[in-house]
C-alpha atoms as one frame of an Amber mdcrd trajectory, in Angstrom:
protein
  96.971  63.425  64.501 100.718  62.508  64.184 101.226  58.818  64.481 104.305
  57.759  64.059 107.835  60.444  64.408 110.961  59.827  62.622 113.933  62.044
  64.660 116.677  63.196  61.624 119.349  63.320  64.672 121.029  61.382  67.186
 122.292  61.063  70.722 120.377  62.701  73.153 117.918  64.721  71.584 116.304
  62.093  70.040 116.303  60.262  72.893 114.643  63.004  74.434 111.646  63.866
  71.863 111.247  59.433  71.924 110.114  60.246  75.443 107.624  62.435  75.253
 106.426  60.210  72.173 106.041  57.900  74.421 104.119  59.058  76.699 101.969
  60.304  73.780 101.558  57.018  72.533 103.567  58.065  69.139 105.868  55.620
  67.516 109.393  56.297  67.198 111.812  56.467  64.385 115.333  56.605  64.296
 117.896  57.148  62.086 121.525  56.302  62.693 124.878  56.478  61.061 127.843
  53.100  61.186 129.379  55.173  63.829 126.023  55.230  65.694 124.905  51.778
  65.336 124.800  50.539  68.994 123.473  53.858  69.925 121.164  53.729  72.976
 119.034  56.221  70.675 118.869  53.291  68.013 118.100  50.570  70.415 114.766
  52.615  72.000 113.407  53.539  69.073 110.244  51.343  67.381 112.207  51.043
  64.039 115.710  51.962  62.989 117.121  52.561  59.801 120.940  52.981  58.613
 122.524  55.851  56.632 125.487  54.149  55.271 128.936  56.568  56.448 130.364
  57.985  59.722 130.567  62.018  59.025 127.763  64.179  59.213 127.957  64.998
  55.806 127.097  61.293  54.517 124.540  60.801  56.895 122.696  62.997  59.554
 123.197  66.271  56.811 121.800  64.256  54.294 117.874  65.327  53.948 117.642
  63.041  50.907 117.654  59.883  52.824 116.069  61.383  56.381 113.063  61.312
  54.214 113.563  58.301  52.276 113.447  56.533  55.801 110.504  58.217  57.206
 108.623  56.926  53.997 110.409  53.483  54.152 109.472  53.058  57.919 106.115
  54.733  57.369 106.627  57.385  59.483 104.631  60.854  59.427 105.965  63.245
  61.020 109.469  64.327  61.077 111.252  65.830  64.405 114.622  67.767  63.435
 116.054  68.389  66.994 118.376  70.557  66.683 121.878  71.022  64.831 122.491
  68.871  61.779 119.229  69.946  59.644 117.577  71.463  62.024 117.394  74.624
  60.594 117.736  74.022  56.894 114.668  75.387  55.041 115.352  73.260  51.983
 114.938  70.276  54.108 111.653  71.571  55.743 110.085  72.299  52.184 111.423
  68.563  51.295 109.642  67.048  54.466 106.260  69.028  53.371 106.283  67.879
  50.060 106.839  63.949  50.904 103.642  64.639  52.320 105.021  64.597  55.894
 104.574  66.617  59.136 107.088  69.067  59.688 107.540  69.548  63.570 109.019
  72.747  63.197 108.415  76.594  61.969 107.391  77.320  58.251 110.268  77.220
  55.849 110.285  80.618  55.181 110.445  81.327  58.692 113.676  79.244  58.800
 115.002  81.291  55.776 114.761  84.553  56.812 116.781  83.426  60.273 119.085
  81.395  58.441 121.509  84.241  57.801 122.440  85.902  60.869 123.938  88.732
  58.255 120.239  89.684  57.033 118.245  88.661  59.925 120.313  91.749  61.406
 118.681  93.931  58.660 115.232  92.281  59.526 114.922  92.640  63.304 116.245
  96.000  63.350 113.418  97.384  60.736 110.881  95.485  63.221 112.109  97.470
  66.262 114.456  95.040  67.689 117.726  96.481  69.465 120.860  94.848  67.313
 124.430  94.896  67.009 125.823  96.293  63.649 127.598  93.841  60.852 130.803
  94.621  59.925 132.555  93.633  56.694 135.142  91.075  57.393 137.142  93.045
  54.504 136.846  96.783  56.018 137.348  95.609  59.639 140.191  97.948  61.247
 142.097  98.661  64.760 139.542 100.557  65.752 136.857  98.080  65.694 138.943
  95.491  67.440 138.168  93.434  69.322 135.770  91.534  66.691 134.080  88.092
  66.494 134.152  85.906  63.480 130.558  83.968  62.987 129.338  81.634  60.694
 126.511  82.984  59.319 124.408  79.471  59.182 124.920  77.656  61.933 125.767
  78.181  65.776 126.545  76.001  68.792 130.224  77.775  68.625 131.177  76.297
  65.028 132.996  79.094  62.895 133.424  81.490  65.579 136.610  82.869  66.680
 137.608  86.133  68.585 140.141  88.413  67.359 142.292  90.969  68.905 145.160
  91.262  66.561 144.087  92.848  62.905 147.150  90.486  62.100 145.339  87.292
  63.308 142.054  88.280  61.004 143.123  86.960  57.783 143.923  83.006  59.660
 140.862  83.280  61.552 138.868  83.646  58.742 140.029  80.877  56.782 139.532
  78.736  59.868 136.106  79.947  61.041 135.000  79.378  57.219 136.858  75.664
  57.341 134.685  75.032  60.435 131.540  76.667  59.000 131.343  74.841  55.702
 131.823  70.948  57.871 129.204  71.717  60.475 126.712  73.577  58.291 127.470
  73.093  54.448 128.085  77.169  54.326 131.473  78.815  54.659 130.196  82.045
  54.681 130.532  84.402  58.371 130.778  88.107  58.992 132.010  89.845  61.874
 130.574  91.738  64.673 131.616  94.001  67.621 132.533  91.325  70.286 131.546
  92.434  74.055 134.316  91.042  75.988 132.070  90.747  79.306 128.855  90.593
  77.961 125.745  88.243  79.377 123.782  86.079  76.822 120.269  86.320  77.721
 117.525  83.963  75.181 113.550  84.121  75.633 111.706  80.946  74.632 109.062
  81.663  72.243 106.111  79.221  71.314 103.785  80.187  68.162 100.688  78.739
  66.994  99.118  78.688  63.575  96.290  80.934  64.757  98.603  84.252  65.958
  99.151  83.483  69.316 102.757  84.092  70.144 103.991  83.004  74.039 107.331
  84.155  75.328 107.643  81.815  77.737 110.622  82.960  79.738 114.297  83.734
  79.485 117.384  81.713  79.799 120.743  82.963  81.048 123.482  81.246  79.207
 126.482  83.383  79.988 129.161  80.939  81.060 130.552  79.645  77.954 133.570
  77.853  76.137 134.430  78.677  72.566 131.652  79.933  72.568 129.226  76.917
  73.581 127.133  77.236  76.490 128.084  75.301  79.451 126.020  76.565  82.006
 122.255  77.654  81.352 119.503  78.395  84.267 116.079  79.995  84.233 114.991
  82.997  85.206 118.252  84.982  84.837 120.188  86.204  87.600 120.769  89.963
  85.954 116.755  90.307  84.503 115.850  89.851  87.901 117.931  91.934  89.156
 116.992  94.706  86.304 113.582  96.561  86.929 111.493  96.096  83.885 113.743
  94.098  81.702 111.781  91.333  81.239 109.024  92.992  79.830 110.852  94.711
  77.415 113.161  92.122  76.905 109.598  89.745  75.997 108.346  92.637  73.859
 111.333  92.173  71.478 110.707  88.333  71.436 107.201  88.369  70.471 108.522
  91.294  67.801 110.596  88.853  66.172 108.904  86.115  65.748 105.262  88.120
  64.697 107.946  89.839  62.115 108.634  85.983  60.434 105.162  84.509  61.523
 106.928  82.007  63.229 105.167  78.719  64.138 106.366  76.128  67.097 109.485
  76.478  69.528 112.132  79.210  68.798 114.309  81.004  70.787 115.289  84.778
  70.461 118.914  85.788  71.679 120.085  88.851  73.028 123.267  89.560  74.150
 122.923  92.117  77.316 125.280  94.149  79.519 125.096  95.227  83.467 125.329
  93.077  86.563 123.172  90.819  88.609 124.672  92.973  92.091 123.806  96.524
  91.052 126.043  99.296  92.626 126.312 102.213  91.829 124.088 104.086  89.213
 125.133 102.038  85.843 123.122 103.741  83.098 124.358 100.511  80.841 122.253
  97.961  83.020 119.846  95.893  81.191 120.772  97.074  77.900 120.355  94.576
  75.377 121.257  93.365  71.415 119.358  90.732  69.370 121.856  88.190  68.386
 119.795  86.033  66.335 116.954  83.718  66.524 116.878  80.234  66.651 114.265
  78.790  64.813 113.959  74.945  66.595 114.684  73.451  70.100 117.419  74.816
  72.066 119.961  72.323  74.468 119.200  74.231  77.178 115.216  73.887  77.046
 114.886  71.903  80.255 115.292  74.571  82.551 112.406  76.471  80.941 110.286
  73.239  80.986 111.136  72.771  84.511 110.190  76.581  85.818 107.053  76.611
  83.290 105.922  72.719  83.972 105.572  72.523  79.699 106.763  69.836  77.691
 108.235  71.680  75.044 108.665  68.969  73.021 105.050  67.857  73.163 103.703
  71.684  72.757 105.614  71.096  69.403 103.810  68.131  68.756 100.473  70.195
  69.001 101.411  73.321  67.076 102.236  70.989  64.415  99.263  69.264  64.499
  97.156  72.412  64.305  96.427  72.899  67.892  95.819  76.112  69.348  97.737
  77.713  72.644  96.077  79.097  75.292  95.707  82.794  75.607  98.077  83.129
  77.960 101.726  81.217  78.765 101.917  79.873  81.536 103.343  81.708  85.086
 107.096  80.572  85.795 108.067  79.642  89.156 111.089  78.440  91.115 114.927
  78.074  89.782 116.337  75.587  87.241 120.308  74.768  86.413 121.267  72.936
  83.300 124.901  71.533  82.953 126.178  70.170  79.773 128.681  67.293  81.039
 131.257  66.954  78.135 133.847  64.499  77.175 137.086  67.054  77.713 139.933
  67.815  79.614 139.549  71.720  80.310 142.972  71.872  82.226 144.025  71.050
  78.670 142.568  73.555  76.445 138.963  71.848  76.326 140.641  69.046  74.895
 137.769  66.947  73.591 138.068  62.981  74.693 136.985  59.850  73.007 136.371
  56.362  74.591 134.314  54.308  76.935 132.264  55.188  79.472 131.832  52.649
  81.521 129.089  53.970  84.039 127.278  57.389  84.666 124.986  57.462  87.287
 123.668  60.264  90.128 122.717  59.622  93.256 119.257  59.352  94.379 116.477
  58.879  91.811 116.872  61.307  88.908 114.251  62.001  86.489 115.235  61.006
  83.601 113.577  62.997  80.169 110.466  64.391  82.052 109.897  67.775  83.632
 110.573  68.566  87.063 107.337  68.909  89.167 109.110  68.999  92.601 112.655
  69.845  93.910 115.016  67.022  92.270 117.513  66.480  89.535 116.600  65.521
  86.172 119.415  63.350  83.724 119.524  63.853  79.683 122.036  61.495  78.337
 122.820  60.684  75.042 125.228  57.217  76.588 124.245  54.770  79.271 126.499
  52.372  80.424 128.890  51.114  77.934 128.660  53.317  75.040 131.739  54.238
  73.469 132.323  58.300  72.518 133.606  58.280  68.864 135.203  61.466  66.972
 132.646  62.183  64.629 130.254  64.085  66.810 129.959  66.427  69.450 131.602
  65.327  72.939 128.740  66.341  74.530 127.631  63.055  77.130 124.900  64.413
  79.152 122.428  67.329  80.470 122.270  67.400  84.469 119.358  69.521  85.406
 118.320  70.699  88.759 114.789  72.715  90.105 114.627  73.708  93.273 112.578
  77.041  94.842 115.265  79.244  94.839 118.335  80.125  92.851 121.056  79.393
  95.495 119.218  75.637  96.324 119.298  74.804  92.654 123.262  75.662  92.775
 124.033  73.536  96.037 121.491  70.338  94.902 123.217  70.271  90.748 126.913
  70.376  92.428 126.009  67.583  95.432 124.557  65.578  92.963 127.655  65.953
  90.388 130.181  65.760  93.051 128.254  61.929  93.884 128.086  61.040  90.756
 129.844  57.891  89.691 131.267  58.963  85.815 133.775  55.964  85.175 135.736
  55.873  81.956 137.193  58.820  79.695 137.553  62.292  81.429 135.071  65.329
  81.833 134.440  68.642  82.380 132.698  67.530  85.998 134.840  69.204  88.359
 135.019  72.320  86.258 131.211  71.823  86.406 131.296  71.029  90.078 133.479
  74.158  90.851 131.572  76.589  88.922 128.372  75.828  90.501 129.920  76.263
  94.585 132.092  79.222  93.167 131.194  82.745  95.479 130.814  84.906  91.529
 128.494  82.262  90.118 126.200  82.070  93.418 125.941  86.038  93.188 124.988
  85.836  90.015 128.201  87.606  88.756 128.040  85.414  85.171 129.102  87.107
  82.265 131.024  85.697  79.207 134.446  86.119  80.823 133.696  84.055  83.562
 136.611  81.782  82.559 139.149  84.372  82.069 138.108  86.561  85.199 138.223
  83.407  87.518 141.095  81.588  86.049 140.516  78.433  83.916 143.169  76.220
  86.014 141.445  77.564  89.403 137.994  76.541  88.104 139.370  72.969  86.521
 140.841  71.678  89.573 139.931  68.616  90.460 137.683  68.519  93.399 139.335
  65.341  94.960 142.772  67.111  97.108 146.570  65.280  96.384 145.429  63.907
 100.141 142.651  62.113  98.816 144.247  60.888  96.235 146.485  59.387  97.724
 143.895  57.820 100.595 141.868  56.754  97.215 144.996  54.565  95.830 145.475
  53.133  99.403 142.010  51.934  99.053 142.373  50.897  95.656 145.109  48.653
  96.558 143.265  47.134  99.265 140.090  46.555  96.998 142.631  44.491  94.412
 144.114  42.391  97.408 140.272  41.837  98.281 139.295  40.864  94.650 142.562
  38.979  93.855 141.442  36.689  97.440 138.103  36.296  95.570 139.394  34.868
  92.516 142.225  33.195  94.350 141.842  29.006  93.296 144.325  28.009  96.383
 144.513  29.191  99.463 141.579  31.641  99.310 141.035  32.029 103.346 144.224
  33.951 103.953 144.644  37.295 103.904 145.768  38.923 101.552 150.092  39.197
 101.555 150.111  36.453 104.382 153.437  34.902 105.017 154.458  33.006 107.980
 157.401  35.137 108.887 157.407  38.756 108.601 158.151  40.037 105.114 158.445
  43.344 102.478 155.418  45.103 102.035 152.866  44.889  99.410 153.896  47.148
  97.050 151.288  48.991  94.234 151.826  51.954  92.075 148.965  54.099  90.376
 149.074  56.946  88.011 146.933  59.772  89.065 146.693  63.272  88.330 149.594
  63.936  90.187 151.478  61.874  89.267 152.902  58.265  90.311 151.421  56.920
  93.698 153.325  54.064  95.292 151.346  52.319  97.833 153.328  50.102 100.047
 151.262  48.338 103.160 151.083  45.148 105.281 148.053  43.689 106.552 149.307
  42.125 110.020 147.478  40.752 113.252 147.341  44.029 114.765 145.920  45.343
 111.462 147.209  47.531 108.454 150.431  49.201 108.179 150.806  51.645 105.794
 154.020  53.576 104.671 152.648  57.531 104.770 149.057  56.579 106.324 150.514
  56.474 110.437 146.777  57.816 111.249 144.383  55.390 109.136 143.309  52.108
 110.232 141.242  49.663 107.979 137.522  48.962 109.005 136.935  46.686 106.152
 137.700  45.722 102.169 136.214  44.413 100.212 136.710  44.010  96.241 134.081
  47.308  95.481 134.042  48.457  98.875 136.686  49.896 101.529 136.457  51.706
 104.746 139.516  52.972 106.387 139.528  54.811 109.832 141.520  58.530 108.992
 142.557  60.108 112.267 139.660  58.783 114.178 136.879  59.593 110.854 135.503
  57.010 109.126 135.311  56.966 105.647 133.924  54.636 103.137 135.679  54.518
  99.229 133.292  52.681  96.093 136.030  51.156  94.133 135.173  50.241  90.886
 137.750  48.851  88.393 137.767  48.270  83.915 140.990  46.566  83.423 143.839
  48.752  84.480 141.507  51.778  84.885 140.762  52.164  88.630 137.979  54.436
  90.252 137.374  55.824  93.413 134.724  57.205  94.647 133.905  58.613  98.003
 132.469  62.163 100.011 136.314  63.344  99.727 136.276  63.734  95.661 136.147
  61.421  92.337 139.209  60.002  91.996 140.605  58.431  88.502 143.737  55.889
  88.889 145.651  54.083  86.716 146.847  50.536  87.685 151.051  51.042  86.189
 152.577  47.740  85.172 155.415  46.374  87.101 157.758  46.354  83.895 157.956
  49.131  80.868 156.791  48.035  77.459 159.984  49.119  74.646 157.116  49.388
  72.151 155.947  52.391  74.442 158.558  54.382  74.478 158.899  57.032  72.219
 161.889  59.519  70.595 162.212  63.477  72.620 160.220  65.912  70.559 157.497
  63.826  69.719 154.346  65.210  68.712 151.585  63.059  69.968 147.950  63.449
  68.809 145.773  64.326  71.817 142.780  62.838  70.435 141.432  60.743  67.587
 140.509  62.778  64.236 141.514  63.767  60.679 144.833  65.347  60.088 143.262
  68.669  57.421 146.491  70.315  57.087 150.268  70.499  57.795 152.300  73.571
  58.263 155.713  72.580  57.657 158.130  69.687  55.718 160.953  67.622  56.835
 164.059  69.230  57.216 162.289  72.675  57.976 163.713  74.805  61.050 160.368
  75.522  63.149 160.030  77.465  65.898 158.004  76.501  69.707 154.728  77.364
  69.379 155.007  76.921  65.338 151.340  74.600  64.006 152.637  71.626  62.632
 149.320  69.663  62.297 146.051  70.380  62.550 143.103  68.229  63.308 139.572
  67.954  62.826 137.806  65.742  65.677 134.282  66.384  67.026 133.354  68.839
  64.482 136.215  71.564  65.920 139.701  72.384  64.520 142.728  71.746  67.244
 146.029  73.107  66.456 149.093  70.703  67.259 152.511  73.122  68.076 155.914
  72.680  67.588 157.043  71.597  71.351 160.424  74.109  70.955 162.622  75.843
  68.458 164.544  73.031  66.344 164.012  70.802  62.896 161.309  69.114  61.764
 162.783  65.296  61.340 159.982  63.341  61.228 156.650  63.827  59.458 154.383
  60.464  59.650 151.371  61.663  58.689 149.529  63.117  55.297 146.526  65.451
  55.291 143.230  63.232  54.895 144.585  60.868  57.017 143.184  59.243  60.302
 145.170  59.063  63.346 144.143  57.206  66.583 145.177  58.987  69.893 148.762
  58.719  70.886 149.866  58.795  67.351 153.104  59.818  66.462 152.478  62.530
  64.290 155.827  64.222  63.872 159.311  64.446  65.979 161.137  67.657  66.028
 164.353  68.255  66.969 165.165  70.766  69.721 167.907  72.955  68.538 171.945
  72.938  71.030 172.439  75.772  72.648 175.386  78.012  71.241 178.141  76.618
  72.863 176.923  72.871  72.806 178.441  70.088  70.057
């Protein structure tokens, strides 16, 4: 029996395999990098131990010393998660032959899936439907448009869509870039890419003794670059598809009896047709294998929440020699998973870095376990006060929700994200929140295009109107007068703004997504006057609470504030201020034509010198953060004048990377 586990990852995944070690009475392990020191991950665990370095590469991709801390905190069992080495059969061989557990499939197993390129070959001589290879070299107009993979990894690293045979070359050397610092392996091919396809996975489990469960599919078609952001169980188009599950579970168990595969996997397909059949659409239900991956997927909740398994602790067994029942369990009910990122999608999926100062749902979330009865269940990789760095994925949590039908699972994960108080850097939650309620998504209309059909900026609006915006900064100005009574050391009876003959208004501005709010207001004996609010009336403030009277409704605002960072939550919409200061900092003020780096990261290459004409829309910089590659453009047609950075270097958001000088128009002197 496994006694003690030793996680070679981070973040939320381990946290999530401590738990069910846990409640198996295992110990726990944990491994962290500098970056990752105050990790809630670190802090649960039994024992801890360092691996000296911040980037993957000196730490969490380093098998080496995974192993050398197993053996110097006597663990003996090692738990890969997934990512990092997840699926790196040299590093499963290593674990066997420290004499450790390896809670995983056989090495070989993880070899012959390794390479999506001849894993192709494989599943297609086993019977399994798959999309052809093409050479990267020979592709041509006709086979446009194509996608760029890496051939080792996934989770949308090295992966690029291209339309333009022009564009190949570039997003080659890029997807290769990305490929080699996520995995360790540059290589990628190219395949036809299926503009509106649906990405359908089944969850396999395999003992040592032949049995082979698919346990149920996944629908993961709602995606950005090409990582899943929605995932739910069963899938909206096999249900809708007579007899595609069946055959759809037939090519599962194919593939893995192919590699006798051992433990969790998952088999991906990408499929084609439509949840609402019409029509007579021959094309429905057709399917592709994709590839297979051989360890725990993200999006495994949902499946353990519509099966009632703990994946994680079925892995456990299978690696301890224990047998599976005959038969997999019956799935019942619906489950939605949400991955909750740090990133601004209005802005390109811009990934952010910072605090977060509180997350927390409503009600009483599960948190790690499997859904027994209608709820929501919480994965997080952060609690309050943990600090997003730049080395690692921005994802911040998993929201999950179970419910007995599809369309109850929807409207429970949205109230409960809509509620939710997420205080600090921004988020994909309104996207999220908006996706969820939208009329496509609750038909089960969900293919890969969702973004494009539906319009990115309609989907990443923020559910909180310019209205409540505004009615948030009114009560956030009336929460500070409440707290700045509180902390008042004279004079701490009167109200707020008293004076003993009539004077200016209080006067507050905020920053919001629209821009600069000024919030001007008296608080007199026959109550608050507000300049723009004729039709509220205050209730009551106080410094975290405010309740204001709107045209004869009464609604309640939870104002929370971390220095000059102001939040407002209420039923109306999340609401994210930002306290301005009376007077403008010089220091703050910087030249026209400045580039400014969006986020924290490693400049990895420059596209131009000083002096150099460049055009808008010309890459200047580029920048690694978060294990992804973001281009920063020439903001118009002009010369490059400043240049303050060098490839290799660090840069901290807000830097001042370059300044370019907009061209006169002919004419001008």
């Amino acid at each position: 029996m496994i006694q003690s586990v030793l996680v070679a990852n981070r973040g939320e995944i381990a946290r999530r395999v401590f738990a069910t070690c846990r409640r198996a009475g295992i110990g726990t392990v944990a491994v962290y990098s500098d970056a990752d020191a105050l990790s809630p991950h670190v802090t649960e665990a039994d024992t801890a131990v360092r691996l000296p370095g911040n980037s993957p590469a000196d730490t969490y991709l380093r098998g080496d010393l995974v192993i050398e801390a197993a053996l110097l905190a006597g663990a003996d069992a090692i738990h890969p998660g997934y990512g990092f080495l997840s699926e790196n059969a040299d590093f499963a061989r290593a674990v066997h032959d420290a004499g450790l557990t390896w809670i995983g499939p056989p090495a070989p197993a993880i070899e012959m899936m390794g390479s999506k390129v001849e894993s192709k070959k494989m599943m297609a001589a086993a019977g399994v439907p798959v999309l052809a290879e093409l050479d990267p070299g020979a592709v041509t107009e006709a086979d446009l448009p194509v996608l760029v993979k890496a051939s080792a990894g996934g989770g949308g690293r090295g992966m690029r869509v291209v339309r333009e045979l022009a564009d190949l070359p570039e997003q080659l050397e890029g997807a290769r870039r990305e490929a080699q610092s996520a995995f360790g392996d540059p290589t990628v091919f190219c395949e036809r890419y299926l503009e509106t396809g649906r990405h359908i996975e089944v969850q396999v489990m395999a003992d040592r003794h032949g049995t082979v469960w698919a346990v149920g599919e996944r629908e993961c078609s709602i995606q950005r670059r090409h990582q899943k952001v929605v995932e739910e169980a069963p899938s909206p188009l096999v249900e809708a598809v007579p007899g595609m599950r069946e055959r759809l579970f037939e090519a599962a168990r194919l593939a893995a009896k192919a590699i006798d595969y051992e433990g969790a996997g998952t088999v991906e397909f990408l499929a084609s047709g439509r949840a609402e059949r019409g029509g007579d659409d021959v094309d429905d239900g057709n399917f592709f294998f994709l590839e297979m991956n051989t360890r725990l997927q993200v999006e495994h909740p949902v499946t353990e929440c519509t099966t009632g398994l703990d994946l994680v602790d079925l892995q456990l067994q299978v690696a301890s020699g224990q047998a599976l029942d005959a038969e997999s369990p019956a799935v019942s009910g619906h489950s939605i998973e949400v991955r909750l990122y740090a990133e601004d999608p209005a802005q390109n999926w811009q990934p952010q870095s910072g605090p977060v100062h509180r997350l927390d749902l409503p009600g009483n979330a599960v948190e790690f376990d499997v859904l027994r009865s209608p709820g929501i269940r919480l994965d997080s990789g952060v609690v309050d006060g943990s600090t997003v760095g730049v080395h690692y994925d921005p994802m911040l949590a998993k929201v999950i929700s179970f419910a007995p039908t599809r369309t109850q699972a929807a409207t429970r994960l949205a109230a409960a994200l809509s509620r939710a108080q997420i205080h600090g850097l921004r988020t994909n939650r309104d996207l999220l929140v908006n996706v969820l309620r939208h009329p496509a998504f609750l038909a089960g209309d969900t293919d890969t295009a969702f973004f494009d059909t539906h319009g990115l900026d309609v989907l990443a609006r923020p559910l909180a109107s310019a209205d409540t915006e505004r009615l948030s900064a009114l009560a956030a100005a009336l929460a500070d007068a409440a707290h700045n009574r509180d902390v008042a050391t004279v004079d701490s009876t009167l109200p707020s703004g008293w004076r003993n003959l009539a004077s200016a208004p209080q006067s507050k501005t905020f920053t919001g997504g629209g821009g600069d709010i000024e919030i001007r207001y008296l608080l007199t004996r026959y109550g608050l006057k507000a300049d723009g609010f004729d039709d509220v009336a205050l209730v009551s403030a106080t410094a975290g609470r405010v309740v204001l009277d709107v045209a004869g409704l009464r609604r309640s605002f939870e104002v929370s504030r971390y220095g000059d960072d102001v939040f407002v939550d209420s039923a109306l919409g999340p609401v994210g201020l930002h306290a301005a200061p009376r007077f403008t900092d010089p220091s703050a003020v910087v030249a026209e034509g400045s580039l400014l780096a969006p986020m924290p990261g490693a400049v990895i290459r420059l596209g131009a010198e000083v002096g150099d004409t460049v055009t808008a829309g010309q890459p200047i910089v580029w920048l690694e953060a978060m294990k992804m590659e973001h281009t920063i453009k020439a903001p118009a047609s002009g010369v490059l004048t400043e240049l303050s950075v060098t490839a290799g270097q660090q840069v901290d958001v807000g830097t001042v990377l370059a300044v370019v000088e907009a061209a006169q128009p002919e004419g001008e002197s």
